[in-house]
Short mmCIF file of C-alpha atoms and ligand atoms in Angstrom, two decimals:
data_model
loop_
_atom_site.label_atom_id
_atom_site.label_comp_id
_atom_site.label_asym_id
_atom_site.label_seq_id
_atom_site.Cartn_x
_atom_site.Cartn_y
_atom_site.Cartn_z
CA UNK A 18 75.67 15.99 253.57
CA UNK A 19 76.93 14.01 256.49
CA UNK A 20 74.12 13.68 258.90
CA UNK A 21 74.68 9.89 258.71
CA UNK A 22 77.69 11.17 260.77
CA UNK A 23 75.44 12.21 263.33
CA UNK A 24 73.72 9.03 263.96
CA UNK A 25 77.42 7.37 264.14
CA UNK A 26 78.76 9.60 266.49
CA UNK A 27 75.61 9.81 268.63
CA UNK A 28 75.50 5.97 268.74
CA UNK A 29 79.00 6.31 269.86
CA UNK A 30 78.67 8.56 271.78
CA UNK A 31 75.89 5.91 274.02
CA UNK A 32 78.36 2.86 273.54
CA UNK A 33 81.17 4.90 275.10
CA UNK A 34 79.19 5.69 278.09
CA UNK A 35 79.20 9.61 277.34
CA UNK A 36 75.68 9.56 277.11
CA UNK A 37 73.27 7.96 279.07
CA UNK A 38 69.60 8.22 278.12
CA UNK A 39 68.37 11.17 275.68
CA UNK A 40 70.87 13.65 277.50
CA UNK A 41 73.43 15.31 275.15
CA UNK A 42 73.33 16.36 271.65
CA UNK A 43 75.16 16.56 268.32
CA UNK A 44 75.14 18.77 265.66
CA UNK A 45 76.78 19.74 262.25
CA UNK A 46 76.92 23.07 259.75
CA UNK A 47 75.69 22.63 256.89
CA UNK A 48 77.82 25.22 255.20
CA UNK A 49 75.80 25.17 251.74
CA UNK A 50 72.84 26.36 253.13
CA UNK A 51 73.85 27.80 255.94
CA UNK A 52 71.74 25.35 258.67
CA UNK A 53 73.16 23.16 261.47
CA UNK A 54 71.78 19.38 261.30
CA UNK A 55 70.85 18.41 265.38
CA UNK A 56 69.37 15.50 266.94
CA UNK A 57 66.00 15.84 267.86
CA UNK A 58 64.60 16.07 271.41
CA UNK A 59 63.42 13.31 273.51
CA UNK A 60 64.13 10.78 271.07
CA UNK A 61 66.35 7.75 272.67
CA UNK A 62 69.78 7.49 270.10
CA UNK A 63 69.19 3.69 269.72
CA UNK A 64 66.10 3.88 267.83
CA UNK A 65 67.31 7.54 266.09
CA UNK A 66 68.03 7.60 262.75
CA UNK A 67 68.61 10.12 259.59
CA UNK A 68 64.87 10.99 259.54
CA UNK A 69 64.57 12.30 262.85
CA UNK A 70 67.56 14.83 262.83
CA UNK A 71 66.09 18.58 262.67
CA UNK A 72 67.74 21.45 260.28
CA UNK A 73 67.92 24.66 261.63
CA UNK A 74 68.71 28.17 259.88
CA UNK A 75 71.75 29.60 261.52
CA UNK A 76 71.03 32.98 260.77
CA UNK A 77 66.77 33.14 261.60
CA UNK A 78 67.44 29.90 264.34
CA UNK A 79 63.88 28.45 262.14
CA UNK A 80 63.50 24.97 261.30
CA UNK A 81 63.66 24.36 257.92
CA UNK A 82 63.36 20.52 257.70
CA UNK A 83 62.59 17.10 260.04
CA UNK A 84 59.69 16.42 261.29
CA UNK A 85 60.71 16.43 265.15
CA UNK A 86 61.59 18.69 267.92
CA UNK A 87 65.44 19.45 267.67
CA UNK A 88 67.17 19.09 270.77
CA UNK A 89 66.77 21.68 273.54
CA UNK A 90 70.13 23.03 273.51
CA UNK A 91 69.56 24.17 269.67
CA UNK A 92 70.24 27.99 271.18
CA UNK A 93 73.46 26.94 272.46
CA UNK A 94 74.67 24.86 269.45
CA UNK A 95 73.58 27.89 266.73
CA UNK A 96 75.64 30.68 269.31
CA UNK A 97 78.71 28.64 269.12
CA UNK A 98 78.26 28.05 264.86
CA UNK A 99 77.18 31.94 264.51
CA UNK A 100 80.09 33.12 266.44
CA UNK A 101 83.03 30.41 265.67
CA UNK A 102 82.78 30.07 261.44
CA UNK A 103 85.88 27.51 262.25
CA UNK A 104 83.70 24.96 263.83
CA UNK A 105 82.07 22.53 261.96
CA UNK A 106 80.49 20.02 264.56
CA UNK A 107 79.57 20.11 268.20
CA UNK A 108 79.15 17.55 270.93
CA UNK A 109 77.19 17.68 274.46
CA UNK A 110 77.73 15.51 276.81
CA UNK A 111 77.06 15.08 280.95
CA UNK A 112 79.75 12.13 281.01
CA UNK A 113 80.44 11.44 284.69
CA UNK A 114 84.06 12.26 285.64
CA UNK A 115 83.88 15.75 283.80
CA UNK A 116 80.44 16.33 285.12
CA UNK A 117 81.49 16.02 288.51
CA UNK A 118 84.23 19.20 288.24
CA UNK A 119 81.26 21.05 286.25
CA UNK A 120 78.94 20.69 289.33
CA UNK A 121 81.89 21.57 291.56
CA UNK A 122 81.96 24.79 289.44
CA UNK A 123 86.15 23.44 288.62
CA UNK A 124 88.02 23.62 285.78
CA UNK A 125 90.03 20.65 284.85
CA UNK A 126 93.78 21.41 285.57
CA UNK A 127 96.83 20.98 283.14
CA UNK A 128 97.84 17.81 285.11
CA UNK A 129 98.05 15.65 281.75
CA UNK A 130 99.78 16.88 278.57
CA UNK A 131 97.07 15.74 276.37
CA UNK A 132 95.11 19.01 277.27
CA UNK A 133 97.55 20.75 275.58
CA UNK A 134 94.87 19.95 272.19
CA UNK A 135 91.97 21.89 273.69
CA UNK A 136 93.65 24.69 275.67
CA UNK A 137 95.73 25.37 278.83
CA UNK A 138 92.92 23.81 280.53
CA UNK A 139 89.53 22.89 280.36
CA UNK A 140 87.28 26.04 281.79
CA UNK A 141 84.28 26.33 283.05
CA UNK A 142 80.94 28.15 281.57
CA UNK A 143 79.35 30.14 284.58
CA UNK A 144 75.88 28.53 285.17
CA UNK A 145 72.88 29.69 283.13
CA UNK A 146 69.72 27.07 282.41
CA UNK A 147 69.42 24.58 280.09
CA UNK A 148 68.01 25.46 276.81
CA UNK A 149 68.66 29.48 277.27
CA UNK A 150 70.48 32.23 275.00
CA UNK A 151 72.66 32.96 278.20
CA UNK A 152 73.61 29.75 278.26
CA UNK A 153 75.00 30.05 274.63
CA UNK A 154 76.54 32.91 275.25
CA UNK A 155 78.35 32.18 278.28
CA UNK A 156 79.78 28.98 276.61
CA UNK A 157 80.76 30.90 273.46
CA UNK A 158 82.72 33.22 275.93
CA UNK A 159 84.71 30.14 277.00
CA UNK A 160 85.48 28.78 273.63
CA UNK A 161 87.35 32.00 272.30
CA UNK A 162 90.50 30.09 273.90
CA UNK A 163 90.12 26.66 274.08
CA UNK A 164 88.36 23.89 271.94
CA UNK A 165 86.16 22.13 274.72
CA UNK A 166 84.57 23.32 277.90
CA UNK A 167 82.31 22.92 280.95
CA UNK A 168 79.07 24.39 281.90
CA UNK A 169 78.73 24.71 285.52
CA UNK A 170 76.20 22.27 287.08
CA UNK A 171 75.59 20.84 284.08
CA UNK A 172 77.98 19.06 281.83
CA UNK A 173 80.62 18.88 278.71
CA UNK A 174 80.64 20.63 275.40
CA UNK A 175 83.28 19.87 273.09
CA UNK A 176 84.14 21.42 269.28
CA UNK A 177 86.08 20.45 266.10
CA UNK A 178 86.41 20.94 262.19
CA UNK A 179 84.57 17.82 262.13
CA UNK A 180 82.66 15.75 263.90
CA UNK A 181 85.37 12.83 264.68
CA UNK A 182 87.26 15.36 266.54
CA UNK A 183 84.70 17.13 268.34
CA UNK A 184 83.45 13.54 269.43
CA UNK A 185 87.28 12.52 270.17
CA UNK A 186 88.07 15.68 272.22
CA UNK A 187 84.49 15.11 274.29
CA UNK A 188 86.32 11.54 274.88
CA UNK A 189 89.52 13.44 275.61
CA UNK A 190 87.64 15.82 277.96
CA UNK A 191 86.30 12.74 279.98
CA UNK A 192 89.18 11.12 279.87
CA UNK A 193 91.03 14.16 281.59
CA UNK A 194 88.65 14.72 284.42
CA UNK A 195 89.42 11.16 285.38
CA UNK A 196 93.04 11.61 285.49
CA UNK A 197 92.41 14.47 287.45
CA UNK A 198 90.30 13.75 289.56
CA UNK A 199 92.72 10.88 290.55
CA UNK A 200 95.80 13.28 290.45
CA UNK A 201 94.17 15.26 292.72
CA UNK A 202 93.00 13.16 295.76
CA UNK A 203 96.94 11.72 295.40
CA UNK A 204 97.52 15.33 296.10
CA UNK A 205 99.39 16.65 292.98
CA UNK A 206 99.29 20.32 292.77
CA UNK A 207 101.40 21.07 289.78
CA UNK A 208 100.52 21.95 286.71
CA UNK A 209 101.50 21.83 282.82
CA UNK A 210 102.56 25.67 282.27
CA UNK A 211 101.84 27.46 279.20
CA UNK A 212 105.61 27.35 277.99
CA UNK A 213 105.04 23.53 278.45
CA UNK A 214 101.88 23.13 276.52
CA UNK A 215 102.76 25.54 273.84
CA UNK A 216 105.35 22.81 272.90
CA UNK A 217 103.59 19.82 273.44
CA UNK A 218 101.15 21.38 270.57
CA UNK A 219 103.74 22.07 268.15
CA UNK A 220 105.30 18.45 268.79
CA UNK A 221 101.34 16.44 268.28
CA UNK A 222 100.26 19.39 265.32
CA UNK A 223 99.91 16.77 262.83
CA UNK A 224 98.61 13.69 265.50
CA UNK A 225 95.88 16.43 266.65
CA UNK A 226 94.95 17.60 263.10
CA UNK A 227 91.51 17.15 261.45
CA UNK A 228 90.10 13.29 261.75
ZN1 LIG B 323 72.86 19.08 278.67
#
């Protein structure tokens, strides 16, 4: 098992900046027993560690092992694993620069090619509150055609085949709302098109493939 990969990431995920505080999450499937691994809630990621990451059953959403809370947003982590089989990890975030288009209710725009590796663009989840079945299932909605989204007044959510690129395209995801957000006070209003993307994908398969 690889929740050691958790605590990694999650550290990373504080060092970067992503995560301030005990906001976000991370989880992974455990495909052998069918269980996601999560952080726990309310516990701060500098003094987390292997024995305070939760298990949960997919299928019954029980906890089957740690002896803490698991993070709020366990609802929304088990939709996405119970409807995408593909994904293997998943990372939360409210990092600043894409936070601010998810409270603006504003997808992040094709104005930098490197979208091309989660989806035409980055859309946004229509609001539902934190911790909440609707919530899962408006995110899951979003996912069906890209690999990283956000959730309106609220914050990031991105997904991989592991957890190095679910935690790289969270990066990317930041990374792209501060482009944008740049691009668009300079007043840019053209965009990547499909056509464009399509082939930027093809062109980065193998630099985009599984971490
Ligand atoms: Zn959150």
């Amino acid at each position: 098992m690889k929740q050691s990969e958790i605590i990694h990431f999650s550290k990373k995920l504080v060092e970067s900046g992503l995560i301030t505080g005990t906001s976000g999450n991370v989880s992974i499937r455990d495909p052998e027993e069918n269980w996601m691994w999560i952080t726990p809630s309310a516990v701060s990621y500098e003094q987390m560690s292997e024995m305070d990451l939760v298990a949960i059953d997919l299928t019954t959403g029980v906890k089957q092992r740690g002896r803490r809370d698991p993070s709020s947003e366990t609802p929304m982590h088990r939709a996405i694993y119970l409807e995408k089989p593909e994904i293997q990890a998943i990372v939360h975030t409210h990092s600043p620069y894409a936070t601010m288009f998810a409270a603006a209710g504003k997808e992040i725009p094709a104005l930098h090619y490197l979208v091309a590796d989660l989806g035409d663009y980055v859309p946004v989840a229509p609001y539902a509150i934190f911790g909440s079945e609707e919530l899962g299932q408006q995110v899951t909605a979003v996912l069906r055609e890209t690999n990283g989204a956000l959730l309106e007044h609220h914050g990031v959510i991105a997904v991989g085949e592991t957890l190095a690129t679910a935690y790289r395209r969270a990066e990317l995801i930041e990374y792209l709302a501060k482009v944008s957000f740049g691009a668009l006070l300079l007043g840019t209003g053209k965009q990547l098109t499909h056509e464009q993307l399509t082939e930027v994908r093809s062109k980065i398969g193998n630099y985009f493939s599984k971490s």
